[in-house]
Amino acid sequence: MFKTSLAAAFAALLCSAPVLAEPILIKFSHVVAEDTPKGKGALLFKKLVDERLAGKVKVEVHPNSTLFGDADELQALRDNRVQLLAPSLSKFEQYTTQLQVFDLPFLFDDLEAVKRFQKREKSRELLRSMAGHNIYGLAYWNNGMKQLSATRALHTPAEAAGLTFRIQPSAILEQQFARVGASSLRLPFAETQAALQAGRVQGAENPWSNIVSQQLGTLQPYVTETNHGVLSYMLVSNSSFWISIPYQVRVQLEAIIDEVTLAVNLEAETLNARDRQHLVATGNQVVSLNSEQRAAWRAAMQPLWQEYEGKIGSDVLRAAQTVNRR
């Protein structure tokens, strides 16, 4: 009798015990190598979540387009098949035209100007500009200022004529190269090296770290230090998914993201300085523009500001123009 009562009590205790919930799964997919600033940022995010939210949140990192590539990652996010991405800002063109401000050539004098703009209220508003498409912006991750790599030295805009440059999916970038007599080809980042090897493109625009991590310098011996644009990413999640995370956990995740963002942006600056030196040391010719040459590139491309002001918004463009210290 006693054994029967004890067994019944134990069974009742098991039935009344709370069922432990499965940890929230966050799949973080990206298209670059793990030794890039974005790649390291994804791994740091996973590390800090594992340390601080063990049992509550689980992060899986999928680098190098192993889960989703450039062409399908945003739709996968909207469908909640992946929960974190960090696409370049050019990739959002079909969801908002305001982010095209970051594609305008020679708008920002340097990376410090970019960072000042990203702290402005107008720039913070852009993080939520795609809410209607179930895309929730969390932070800006900067990969650095863009340089022009090519199969020949580019000192003046006229020297780019006839070349084809690999670009991200952006109408502004297409017109940027058209204005100097060059062609462009929209290609996923992972296909850039093969396109260079096959001769489909003869040039590209990337920060120093991307040129080195993808070994583009072995195929393009010349890099012109234009600093003509910025390659920045937006860390994004699926809006419905992110808002569904319990408030206290979401606050902790957002604090981790702030911490990782600082680390990513600092890492990008460090890597770009190092990789510029690496290219010089390994025999690439880095072309430095004098003030007259830079002014010529700027004059050729700057009319795009006026052409796109209506799509971007004059208030956004004005806010971006005021961050330079000319």
PDB file of N, CA and C in Angstrom, residues 37 111 115 118 140-143 260-270:
ATOM      1  N   PRO A  37      35.493  40.939 -40.786  1.00  0.00           N
ATOM      2  CA  PRO A  37      34.809  41.568 -39.644  1.00  0.00           C
ATOM      3  C   PRO A  37      33.408  41.021 -39.406  1.00  0.00           C
ATOM      4  N   LEU A 111      35.426  57.329 -43.198  1.00  0.00           N
ATOM      5  CA  LEU A 111      34.631  56.447 -42.341  1.00  0.00           C
ATOM      6  C   LEU A 111      34.115  57.178 -41.107  1.00  0.00           C
ATOM      7  N   LYS A 115      30.270  57.158 -39.641  1.00  0.00           N
ATOM      8  CA  LYS A 115      29.895  56.832 -38.257  1.00  0.00           C
ATOM      9  C   LYS A 115      29.098  57.974 -37.614  1.00  0.00           C
ATOM     10  N   GLN A 118      25.567  57.663 -38.914  1.00  0.00           N
ATOM     11  CA  GLN A 118      24.839  56.525 -38.355  1.00  0.00           C
ATOM     12  C   GLN A 118      24.356  56.780 -36.930  1.00  0.00           C
ATOM     13  N   TYR A 140      24.093  48.923 -37.463  1.00  0.00           N
ATOM     14  CA  TYR A 140      24.946  49.078 -38.636  1.00  0.00           C
ATOM     15  C   TYR A 140      26.316  48.477 -38.334  1.00  0.00           C
ATOM     16  N   TRP A 141      26.760  47.601 -39.221  1.00  0.00           N
ATOM     17  CA  TRP A 141      28.122  47.070 -39.130  1.00  0.00           C
ATOM     18  C   TRP A 141      28.901  47.589 -40.333  1.00  0.00           C
ATOM     19  N   ASN A 142      29.973  48.301 -40.083  1.00  0.00           N
ATOM     20  CA  ASN A 142      30.755  48.893 -41.166  1.00  0.00           C
ATOM     21  C   ASN A 142      31.904  47.983 -41.571  1.00  0.00           C
ATOM     22  N   ASN A 143      32.080  47.833 -42.883  1.00  0.00           N
ATOM     23  CA  ASN A 143      33.202  47.040 -43.374  1.00  0.00           C
ATOM     24  C   ASN A 143      34.290  47.922 -43.974  1.00  0.00           C
ATOM     25  N   VAL A 260      28.790  43.728 -29.651  1.00  0.00           N
ATOM     26  CA  VAL A 260      29.390  43.121 -30.840  1.00  0.00           C
ATOM     27  C   VAL A 260      29.589  44.168 -31.935  1.00  0.00           C
ATOM     28  N   THR A 261      28.642  45.078 -32.082  1.00  0.00           N
ATOM     29  CA  THR A 261      28.749  46.122 -33.101  1.00  0.00           C
ATOM     30  C   THR A 261      30.007  46.955 -32.910  1.00  0.00           C
ATOM     31  N   LEU A 262      30.295  47.346 -31.682  1.00  0.00           N
ATOM     32  CA  LEU A 262      31.519  48.104 -31.403  1.00  0.00           C
ATOM     33  C   LEU A 262      32.750  47.300 -31.802  1.00  0.00           C
ATOM     34  N   ALA A 263      32.735  46.012 -31.476  1.00  0.00           N
ATOM     35  CA  ALA A 263      33.878  45.147 -31.785  1.00  0.00           C
ATOM     36  C   ALA A 263      34.041  44.964 -33.291  1.00  0.00           C
ATOM     37  N   VAL A 264      32.925  44.769 -33.998  1.00  0.00           N
ATOM     38  CA  VAL A 264      32.967  44.567 -35.456  1.00  0.00           C
ATOM     39  C   VAL A 264      33.537  45.798 -36.148  1.00  0.00           C
ATOM     40  N   ASN A 265      33.052  46.962 -35.764  1.00  0.00           N
ATOM     41  CA  ASN A 265      33.493  48.185 -36.435  1.00  0.00           C
ATOM     42  C   ASN A 265      34.969  48.487 -36.160  1.00  0.00           C
ATOM     43  N   LEU A 266      35.416  48.201 -34.946  1.00  0.00           N
ATOM     44  CA  LEU A 266      36.833  48.385 -34.631  1.00  0.00           C
ATOM     45  C   LEU A 266      37.681  47.369 -35.384  1.00  0.00           C
ATOM     46  N   GLU A 267      37.211  46.123 -35.452  1.00  0.00           N
ATOM     47  CA  GLU A 267      37.933  45.078 -36.170  1.00  0.00           C
ATOM     48  C   GLU A 267      38.066  45.425 -37.650  1.00  0.00           C
ATOM     49  N   ALA A 268      37.012  45.983 -38.227  1.00  0.00           N
ATOM     50  CA  ALA A 268      37.047  46.353 -39.653  1.00  0.00           C
ATOM     51  C   ALA A 268      38.122  47.395 -39.908  1.00  0.00           C
ATOM     52  N   GLU A 269      38.209  48.384 -39.050  1.00  0.00           N
ATOM     53  CA  GLU A 269      39.223  49.425 -39.230  1.00  0.00           C
ATOM     54  C   GLU A 269      40.628  48.848 -39.103  1.00  0.00           C
ATOM     55  N   THR A 270      40.810  47.954 -38.140  1.00  0.00           N
ATOM     56  CA  THR A 270      42.123  47.332 -37.938  1.00  0.00           C
ATOM     57  C   THR A 270      42.504  46.462 -39.134  1.00  0.00           C
TER      58      THR A 270
END
